[in-house]
Amino acid sequence: MRLVRPKVRACVQSIQPYQPGKPVEEVERELGVRGAVKLASNENPLGPAPQVIRVLKQAAGSIGVYPDGGCYYLRQALGQYLKLRAEEIIIGNGSNELLVLLGLALLEPGDEVLTSQMSFVVYYSVPQLMDAKLIAVPMRNYQFDLETMARAITRRTRIIFIANPNNPTGTAVAPVALREFIKKVPKKCLVVLDEAYYEYADSRIMGLSLDLVRERENVVVLRTFSKAYGLAGLRIGYGVAPKSIVDAIERVREPFSVNHLAQLGARAALEAGGHMRQSVELARSERTRMGKILAGMGFKIIPSQTNFIFTQAPIRDSQKFSRDLMREGIIIRPFAGSHVRITMGTRVQNDKMIRAVKRVLGNYKK
Ligand SMILES: *Cc1c(COP(=O)(O)O)cnc(C)c1O
């Protein structure tokens, strides 16, 4: 008898599901280690500000009603913070949701999405979901190669994704180069500047993107509360976009995707700016400190504008290296060849990571 199943779209079948890491507790149990340190997902080691926790505890009783679908107060607060009108701001269930909604709103089958290799996984799954064509040009020196990307634009290019600074390589593009690039992009093609690590970058190289949204009709800037604000578990991010794009996203989104606690937590986090700045200071000083120590141990360090370090480790196989580190209670993220990405933790956590790396490399020499 032939087995008949509901038919899944061929393009969906081709999507690689996101591989979530195991919960830290499970890793500890399986490997028999205690006090494992997760430096694999670019989370904020300080967590959220104490004010945020207070607000969330007080609000826990109010989750019986639907959230404000328009995110009214948060958009007002962000408008003030960014000196923009609330109508130019869009809130998402993480900036991830906004990336998907942009794809849903803009892409016809066969359209092209242009980005770079070695960037954020969602840029590769959004075109697949929409039956669009992915064009990912190689990086140059671990950076987005904007010159090559400009040459790769065609009549069918509808979205260009640029992570600035980039995950996983940690590099940022120079403002002059970005402006030049955007001048070359046809107006009917949308440029998405994903600034998830905006807060961690040197201010000299940032600060241009919101001007670009205003100057051009085809630029969107995405930011998130998941990293410098320490709210990754709440799922909330935002975008600044021209009115036509805000309007399109409002049409494709579901009514209540941004939950009540996330909206309250994000507002409280914005008010607790000191905690965010402290988190950024920690990541900046630790990426310098760890960069030097790791370089001294033979790692090739890619200069970082983020809360993590991307590096070529003095080993052959990053998968094996990461597994060996996990047995020492340190969880990092392996990439192709000998590349790994290490999120900056607290000083204590990072020192523990260095000791584990020394032990693992020492064992390789034996
Ligand atoms: C972490 C990250 C995000 C943020 O995702 P959220 O859905 O807001 O948690 C977006 N883009 C990049 C490149 C990231 O690394």
Tab-separated table of C-alpha atoms and ligand atoms in Angstrom:
chain	number	residue	atom	x	y	z
A	1	MET	CA	0.000	0.000	0.000
A	2	ARG	CA	1.343	3.436	-0.911
A	3	LEU	CA	1.719	5.750	2.010
A	4	VAL	CA	0.248	9.168	1.268
A	5	ARG	CA	1.405	12.071	3.389
A	6	PRO	CA	0.492	15.750	3.458
A	7	LYS	CA	2.783	17.396	0.934
A	8	VAL	CA	5.412	19.743	2.290
A	9	ARG	CA	6.637	22.445	-0.130
A	10	ALA	CA	9.881	21.368	-1.826
A	11	CYS	CA	11.648	24.590	-0.778
A	12	VAL	CA	10.709	23.952	2.848
A	13	GLN	CA	12.057	20.415	2.582
A	14	SER	CA	15.426	21.891	1.605
A	15	ILE	CA	15.733	24.085	4.727
A	16	GLN	CA	18.205	22.894	7.349
A	17	PRO	CA	16.429	23.169	10.715
A	18	TYR	CA	18.264	25.376	13.206
A	19	GLN	CA	20.367	23.131	15.444
A	20	PRO	CA	19.832	24.287	18.993
A	21	GLY	CA	22.600	23.410	21.439
A	22	LYS	CA	21.684	21.139	24.321
A	23	PRO	CA	20.632	22.812	27.574
A	24	VAL	CA	23.646	23.455	29.809
A	25	GLU	CA	22.164	21.203	32.510
A	26	GLU	CA	21.992	18.302	30.048
A	27	VAL	CA	25.608	18.779	28.940
A	28	GLU	CA	26.655	18.748	32.611
A	29	ARG	CA	24.686	15.581	33.283
A	30	GLU	CA	25.949	13.691	30.219
A	31	LEU	CA	29.593	14.608	30.662
A	32	GLY	CA	29.588	14.560	34.443
A	33	VAL	CA	30.894	18.138	34.718
A	34	ARG	CA	29.642	20.850	37.041
A	35	GLY	CA	29.444	24.608	36.623
A	36	ALA	CA	29.655	24.472	32.810
A	37	VAL	CA	30.119	27.869	31.159
A	38	LYS	CA	28.232	28.552	27.947
A	39	LEU	CA	30.134	30.890	25.657
A	40	ALA	CA	28.328	29.745	22.515
A	41	SER	CA	25.319	31.990	21.852
A	42	ASN	CA	26.564	35.577	22.319
A	43	GLU	CA	24.348	36.096	25.359
A	44	ASN	CA	25.072	38.785	27.926
A	45	PRO	CA	26.916	37.177	30.878
A	46	LEU	CA	25.459	39.841	33.211
A	47	GLY	CA	21.905	38.972	32.192
A	48	PRO	CA	19.192	41.635	32.389
A	49	ALA	CA	19.317	44.752	34.583
A	50	PRO	CA	17.877	44.283	38.117
A	51	GLN	CA	15.189	46.868	37.280
A	52	VAL	CA	13.993	44.645	34.423
A	53	ILE	CA	13.643	41.654	36.738
A	54	ARG	CA	11.638	43.751	39.220
A	55	VAL	CA	9.264	44.970	36.523
A	56	LEU	CA	8.744	41.446	35.172
A	57	LYS	CA	8.009	40.014	38.624
A	58	GLN	CA	5.456	42.723	39.285
A	59	ALA	CA	3.831	42.154	35.897
A	60	ALA	CA	3.637	38.348	36.107
A	61	GLY	CA	-0.006	38.488	37.232
A	62	SER	CA	-1.083	40.409	34.126
A	63	ILE	CA	-0.399	37.718	31.537
A	64	GLY	CA	-4.052	36.645	31.458
A	65	VAL	CA	-4.859	39.240	28.804
A	66	TYR	CA	-3.489	39.636	25.279
A	67	PRO	CA	-0.540	41.977	24.911
A	68	ASP	CA	-0.786	45.372	23.243
A	69	GLY	CA	-0.606	44.324	19.583
A	70	GLY	CA	0.644	47.760	18.553
A	71	CYS	CA	3.461	47.885	21.147
A	72	TYR	CA	2.340	51.475	21.719
A	73	TYR	CA	4.414	52.459	24.760
A	74	LEU	CA	7.570	50.680	23.634
A	75	ARG	CA	7.451	52.367	20.227
A	76	GLN	CA	6.963	55.723	21.957
A	77	ALA	CA	9.922	55.029	24.226
A	78	LEU	CA	12.137	53.890	21.339
A	79	GLY	CA	11.036	56.901	19.291
A	80	GLN	CA	12.231	59.198	22.057
A	81	TYR	CA	15.422	57.249	22.566
A	82	LEU	CA	16.315	57.274	18.857
A	83	LYS	CA	14.788	60.705	18.119
A	84	LEU	CA	12.474	59.193	15.533
A	85	ARG	CA	8.723	59.029	15.090
A	86	ALA	CA	6.994	55.967	16.546
A	87	GLU	CA	5.549	55.241	13.069
A	88	GLU	CA	9.046	54.536	11.763
A	89	ILE	CA	9.597	51.781	14.325
A	90	ILE	CA	8.528	48.166	14.133
A	91	ILE	CA	8.789	45.642	16.979
A	92	GLY	CA	9.387	41.926	16.491
A	93	ASN	CA	9.487	38.681	18.451
A	94	GLY	CA	13.266	38.939	18.275
A	95	SER	CA	14.807	40.625	15.260
A	96	ASN	CA	14.697	37.131	13.771
A	97	GLU	CA	10.959	37.503	13.308
A	98	LEU	CA	11.489	40.777	11.454
A	99	LEU	CA	13.961	39.101	9.078
A	100	VAL	CA	11.365	36.456	8.216
A	101	LEU	CA	8.539	38.998	7.890
A	102	LEU	CA	10.624	41.059	5.450
A	103	GLY	CA	11.067	37.949	3.341
A	104	LEU	CA	7.337	37.162	3.477
A	105	ALA	CA	6.416	40.703	2.490
A	106	LEU	CA	8.930	41.242	-0.314
A	107	LEU	CA	9.998	38.023	-2.002
A	108	GLU	CA	8.360	36.413	-5.031
A	109	PRO	CA	9.519	32.945	-6.132
A	110	GLY	CA	12.673	33.323	-8.212
A	111	ASP	CA	13.660	36.690	-6.707
A	112	GLU	CA	17.226	36.979	-5.501
A	113	VAL	CA	18.503	37.607	-1.991
A	114	LEU	CA	22.060	38.862	-1.815
A	115	THR	CA	24.327	38.488	1.193
A	116	SER	CA	27.738	37.140	2.115
A	117	GLN	CA	29.020	33.736	3.063
A	118	MET	CA	29.978	33.320	6.753
A	119	SER	CA	27.115	35.428	8.014
A	120	PHE	CA	23.882	34.878	9.943
A	121	VAL	CA	22.013	31.597	9.232
A	122	VAL	CA	18.600	33.235	8.931
A	123	TYR	CA	19.756	35.151	5.802
A	124	TYR	CA	20.134	31.779	4.109
A	125	SER	CA	16.846	30.216	5.271
A	126	VAL	CA	14.590	33.197	4.422
A	127	PRO	CA	15.135	32.926	0.631
A	128	GLN	CA	14.691	29.148	0.844
A	129	LEU	CA	11.384	29.590	2.626
A	130	MET	CA	10.149	31.920	-0.127
A	131	ASP	CA	11.483	29.841	-3.050
A	132	ALA	CA	13.839	32.707	-3.822
A	133	LYS	CA	17.450	32.392	-4.933
A	134	LEU	CA	20.288	32.914	-2.488
A	135	ILE	CA	23.417	34.668	-3.748
A	136	ALA	CA	26.126	34.591	-1.067
A	137	VAL	CA	29.445	36.114	-2.148
A	138	PRO	CA	32.641	35.086	-0.326
A	139	MET	CA	33.966	37.309	2.448
A	140	ARG	CA	37.161	39.249	1.936
A	141	ASN	CA	39.424	39.124	4.946
A	142	TYR	CA	36.502	38.015	7.154
A	143	GLN	CA	34.545	41.130	6.085
A	144	PHE	CA	31.534	41.755	3.868
A	145	ASP	CA	33.017	42.423	0.416
A	146	LEU	CA	30.747	45.293	-0.616
A	147	GLU	CA	32.484	45.842	-3.975
A	148	THR	CA	31.872	42.280	-5.105
A	149	MET	CA	28.350	42.405	-3.696
A	150	ALA	CA	27.576	45.568	-5.692
A	151	ARG	CA	28.612	43.736	-8.867
A	152	ALA	CA	26.360	40.801	-7.940
A	153	ILE	CA	23.176	42.914	-7.919
A	154	THR	CA	20.795	41.988	-10.749
A	155	ARG	CA	17.313	43.014	-11.887
A	156	ARG	CA	15.922	40.299	-9.606
A	157	THR	CA	17.741	41.260	-6.401
A	158	ARG	CA	15.051	42.233	-3.893
A	159	ILE	CA	16.731	42.027	-0.492
A	160	ILE	CA	20.352	42.512	0.585
A	161	PHE	CA	21.218	41.317	4.097
A	162	ILE	CA	24.247	42.875	5.796
A	163	ALA	CA	25.105	42.047	9.399
A	164	ASN	CA	27.032	45.005	10.737
A	165	PRO	CA	28.964	44.080	12.822
A	166	ASN	CA	28.839	40.558	11.445
A	167	ASN	CA	28.074	37.320	13.229
A	168	PRO	CA	30.135	35.077	13.302
A	169	THR	CA	33.233	36.983	12.102
A	170	GLY	CA	32.813	40.028	14.380
A	171	THR	CA	33.922	42.552	11.747
A	172	ALA	CA	32.156	45.767	10.711
A	173	VAL	CA	32.132	47.599	7.384
A	174	ALA	CA	33.544	51.126	7.148
A	175	PRO	CA	30.850	53.830	7.035
A	176	VAL	CA	32.244	55.375	3.838
A	177	ALA	CA	32.176	52.004	2.078
A	178	LEU	CA	28.624	51.361	3.286
A	179	ARG	CA	27.372	54.701	2.008
A	180	GLU	CA	29.065	54.145	-1.357
A	181	PHE	CA	27.537	50.681	-1.593
A	182	ILE	CA	24.029	51.829	-0.797
A	183	LYS	CA	24.243	54.499	-3.513
A	184	LYS	CA	24.727	51.687	-6.026
A	185	VAL	CA	21.658	49.707	-4.883
A	186	PRO	CA	18.556	50.231	-7.042
A	187	LYS	CA	15.667	51.786	-5.123
A	188	LYS	CA	13.415	48.761	-5.634
A	189	CYS	CA	15.856	46.566	-3.718
A	190	LEU	CA	15.765	46.648	0.084
A	191	VAL	CA	18.991	46.813	2.113
A	192	VAL	CA	18.643	45.282	5.584
A	193	LEU	CA	21.330	46.480	8.000
A	194	ASP	CA	21.222	43.984	10.852
A	195	GLU	CA	22.827	45.756	13.805
A	196	ALA	CA	22.348	43.125	16.519
A	197	TYR	CA	25.813	44.050	17.883
A	198	TYR	CA	25.487	47.802	17.296
A	199	GLU	CA	26.049	48.707	20.953
A	200	TYR	CA	29.380	46.860	21.144
A	201	ALA	CA	30.982	48.504	18.096
A	202	ASP	CA	33.231	51.559	18.149
A	203	SER	CA	30.987	54.597	17.827
A	204	ARG	CA	33.254	55.953	15.076
A	205	ILE	CA	32.213	53.225	12.698
A	206	MET	CA	28.521	53.215	13.521
A	207	GLY	CA	25.872	55.903	13.798
A	208	LEU	CA	25.356	56.270	10.076
A	209	SER	CA	22.617	53.742	9.543
A	210	LEU	CA	19.630	55.705	10.860
A	211	ASP	CA	20.588	58.582	8.537
A	212	LEU	CA	20.565	56.123	5.651
A	213	VAL	CA	17.010	55.021	6.533
A	214	ARG	CA	15.951	58.650	6.303
A	215	GLU	CA	17.913	59.497	3.157
A	216	ARG	CA	16.896	56.448	1.140
A	217	GLU	CA	13.507	54.775	0.815
A	218	ASN	CA	15.069	51.310	0.707
A	219	VAL	CA	17.053	50.835	3.938
A	220	VAL	CA	15.934	49.053	7.113
A	221	VAL	CA	17.951	48.894	10.348
A	222	LEU	CA	17.354	46.011	12.763
A	223	ARG	CA	18.462	45.959	16.394
A	224	THR	CA	17.758	43.667	19.316
A	225	PHE	CA	17.351	43.483	23.068
A	226	SER	CA	18.897	39.984	23.049
A	227	LYS	CA	22.556	40.973	23.307
A	228	ALA	CA	23.707	44.165	25.071
A	229	TYR	CA	20.413	44.430	27.006
A	230	GLY	CA	20.518	40.799	28.132
A	231	LEU	CA	16.934	39.860	27.181
A	232	ALA	CA	17.577	36.945	24.777
A	233	GLY	CA	15.015	34.735	26.544
A	234	LEU	CA	12.205	37.295	26.227
A	235	ARG	CA	12.461	37.449	22.398
A	236	ILE	CA	12.245	41.086	21.399
A	237	GLY	CA	13.932	43.219	18.750
A	238	TYR	CA	13.072	46.252	16.655
A	239	GLY	CA	13.469	47.765	13.252
A	240	VAL	CA	13.652	51.297	11.909
A	241	ALA	CA	12.157	51.442	8.440
A	242	PRO	CA	10.489	53.684	5.867
A	243	LYS	CA	6.733	53.880	6.273
A	244	SER	CA	6.010	51.639	3.264
A	245	ILE	CA	8.046	48.811	4.816
A	246	VAL	CA	6.524	49.251	8.290
A	247	ASP	CA	3.132	49.082	6.606
A	248	ALA	CA	4.023	45.893	4.690
A	249	ILE	CA	5.308	44.146	7.807
A	250	GLU	CA	2.144	45.045	9.715
A	251	ARG	CA	0.161	43.224	7.018
A	252	VAL	CA	2.059	39.941	7.204
A	253	ARG	CA	2.656	39.693	10.935
A	254	GLU	CA	0.420	37.822	13.304
A	255	PRO	CA	-1.569	39.999	15.699
A	256	PHE	CA	0.211	39.383	19.029
A	257	SER	CA	3.684	38.060	18.248
A	258	VAL	CA	5.434	40.318	20.785
A	259	ASN	CA	4.368	39.231	24.251
A	260	HIS	CA	3.404	41.455	27.156
A	261	LEU	CA	6.423	40.741	29.385
A	262	ALA	CA	8.809	41.317	26.488
A	263	GLN	CA	7.319	44.748	25.826
A	264	LEU	CA	7.566	45.726	29.511
A	265	GLY	CA	11.049	44.249	29.857
A	266	ALA	CA	12.338	46.115	26.827
A	267	ARG	CA	11.021	49.445	28.132
A	268	ALA	CA	12.610	48.842	31.524
A	269	ALA	CA	15.873	47.822	29.837
A	270	LEU	CA	15.959	51.057	27.828
A	271	GLU	CA	15.550	53.028	31.056
A	272	ALA	CA	18.333	51.025	32.710
A	273	GLY	CA	20.892	52.340	30.233
A	274	GLY	CA	23.696	52.087	32.788
A	275	HIS	CA	23.447	48.305	32.846
A	276	MET	CA	23.676	48.137	29.053
A	277	ARG	CA	26.750	50.392	29.053
A	278	GLN	CA	28.339	48.282	31.778
A	279	SER	CA	27.675	45.139	29.722
A	280	VAL	CA	29.277	46.755	26.669
A	281	GLU	CA	32.316	47.904	28.672
A	282	LEU	CA	32.807	44.370	29.991
A	283	ALA	CA	32.616	42.813	26.520
A	284	ARG	CA	34.985	45.406	25.054
A	285	SER	CA	37.636	45.050	27.731
A	286	GLU	CA	37.360	41.267	27.736
A	287	ARG	CA	37.619	40.947	23.958
A	288	THR	CA	40.874	42.925	24.148
A	289	ARG	CA	42.191	40.963	27.123
A	290	MET	CA	41.186	37.547	25.760
A	291	GLY	CA	42.389	38.460	22.265
A	292	LYS	CA	45.894	39.058	23.600
A	293	ILE	CA	45.973	35.905	25.710
A	294	LEU	CA	44.635	33.690	22.913
A	295	ALA	CA	47.022	35.248	20.375
A	296	GLY	CA	49.855	34.358	22.740
A	297	MET	CA	48.660	30.756	22.608
A	298	GLY	CA	48.806	30.627	18.813
A	299	PHE	CA	45.242	31.640	17.927
A	300	LYS	CA	44.766	33.906	14.913
A	301	ILE	CA	42.399	36.589	16.184
A	302	ILE	CA	40.010	38.471	13.910
A	303	PRO	CA	39.602	41.963	15.458
A	304	SER	CA	36.101	42.077	16.953
A	305	GLN	CA	33.469	44.812	17.127
A	306	THR	CA	31.120	42.562	19.080
A	307	ASN	CA	30.728	40.596	22.330
A	308	PHE	CA	32.546	37.560	20.895
A	309	ILE	CA	35.843	36.618	19.313
A	310	PHE	CA	36.078	34.774	16.013
A	311	THR	CA	39.358	33.003	15.689
A	312	GLN	CA	41.356	30.406	13.837
A	313	ALA	CA	42.472	28.005	16.546
A	314	PRO	CA	45.873	26.262	16.427
A	315	ILE	CA	44.123	22.933	15.847
A	316	ARG	CA	42.859	21.004	12.797
A	317	ASP	CA	39.306	20.214	13.679
A	318	SER	CA	37.115	22.787	15.397
A	319	GLN	CA	34.383	20.207	16.044
A	320	LYS	CA	36.738	17.961	17.975
A	321	PHE	CA	38.292	20.946	19.782
A	322	SER	CA	34.820	22.107	20.881
A	323	ARG	CA	33.896	18.616	22.073
A	324	ASP	CA	37.112	18.395	24.061
A	325	LEU	CA	36.458	21.803	25.615
A	326	MET	CA	32.940	20.718	26.507
A	327	ARG	CA	34.389	17.891	28.575
A	328	GLU	CA	36.241	20.629	30.464
A	329	GLY	CA	32.929	22.426	31.040
A	330	ILE	CA	33.366	25.129	28.384
A	331	ILE	CA	30.837	25.409	25.572
A	332	ILE	CA	31.920	27.335	22.457
A	333	ARG	CA	30.732	27.343	18.857
A	334	PRO	CA	32.747	25.519	16.163
A	335	PHE	CA	32.807	26.731	12.552
A	336	ALA	CA	34.444	25.506	9.343
A	337	GLY	CA	37.962	24.090	9.553
A	338	SER	CA	39.770	25.375	12.606
A	339	HIS	CA	37.535	28.407	13.198
A	340	VAL	CA	35.656	28.864	16.461
A	341	ARG	CA	33.519	31.623	17.954
A	342	ILE	CA	33.850	32.358	21.654
A	343	THR	CA	31.355	34.640	23.398
A	344	MET	CA	32.899	36.921	26.003
A	345	GLY	CA	31.725	35.941	29.477
A	346	THR	CA	32.597	37.515	32.816
A	347	ARG	CA	36.290	37.783	33.744
A	348	VAL	CA	35.964	34.680	35.913
A	349	GLN	CA	34.266	32.685	33.146
A	350	ASN	CA	36.809	33.770	30.542
A	351	ASP	CA	39.737	32.862	32.808
A	352	LYS	CA	38.163	29.455	33.250
A	353	MET	CA	37.878	29.157	29.462
A	354	ILE	CA	41.578	29.982	29.029
A	355	ARG	CA	42.584	27.348	31.593
A	356	ALA	CA	40.446	24.750	29.777
A	357	VAL	CA	41.930	25.702	26.388
A	358	LYS	CA	45.441	25.291	27.830
A	359	ARG	CA	44.587	21.832	29.153
A	360	VAL	CA	43.044	20.701	25.849
A	361	LEU	CA	45.933	22.029	23.723
A	362	GLY	CA	48.396	20.496	26.189
A	363	ASN	CA	46.764	17.100	25.754
A	364	TYR	CA	47.098	17.375	21.958
A	365	LYS	CA	50.876	17.771	22.301
A	366	LYS	CA	51.257	14.632	24.387
B	1	LIG	C1	21.801	37.493	17.786
B	1	LIG	C2	21.540	38.032	16.420
B	1	LIG	C3	20.305	38.582	16.101
B	1	LIG	C4	19.258	38.736	17.171
B	1	LIG	O1	18.282	37.853	17.097
B	1	LIG	P1	17.027	38.022	18.065
B	1	LIG	O2	15.977	37.327	17.295
B	1	LIG	O3	16.742	39.484	18.212
B	1	LIG	O4	17.389	37.379	19.355
B	1	LIG	C5	20.090	39.083	14.848
B	1	LIG	N1	21.065	39.086	13.925
B	1	LIG	C6	22.284	38.598	14.198
B	1	LIG	C7	23.345	38.668	13.164
B	1	LIG	C8	22.546	38.044	15.449
B	1	LIG	O5	23.754	37.530	15.712
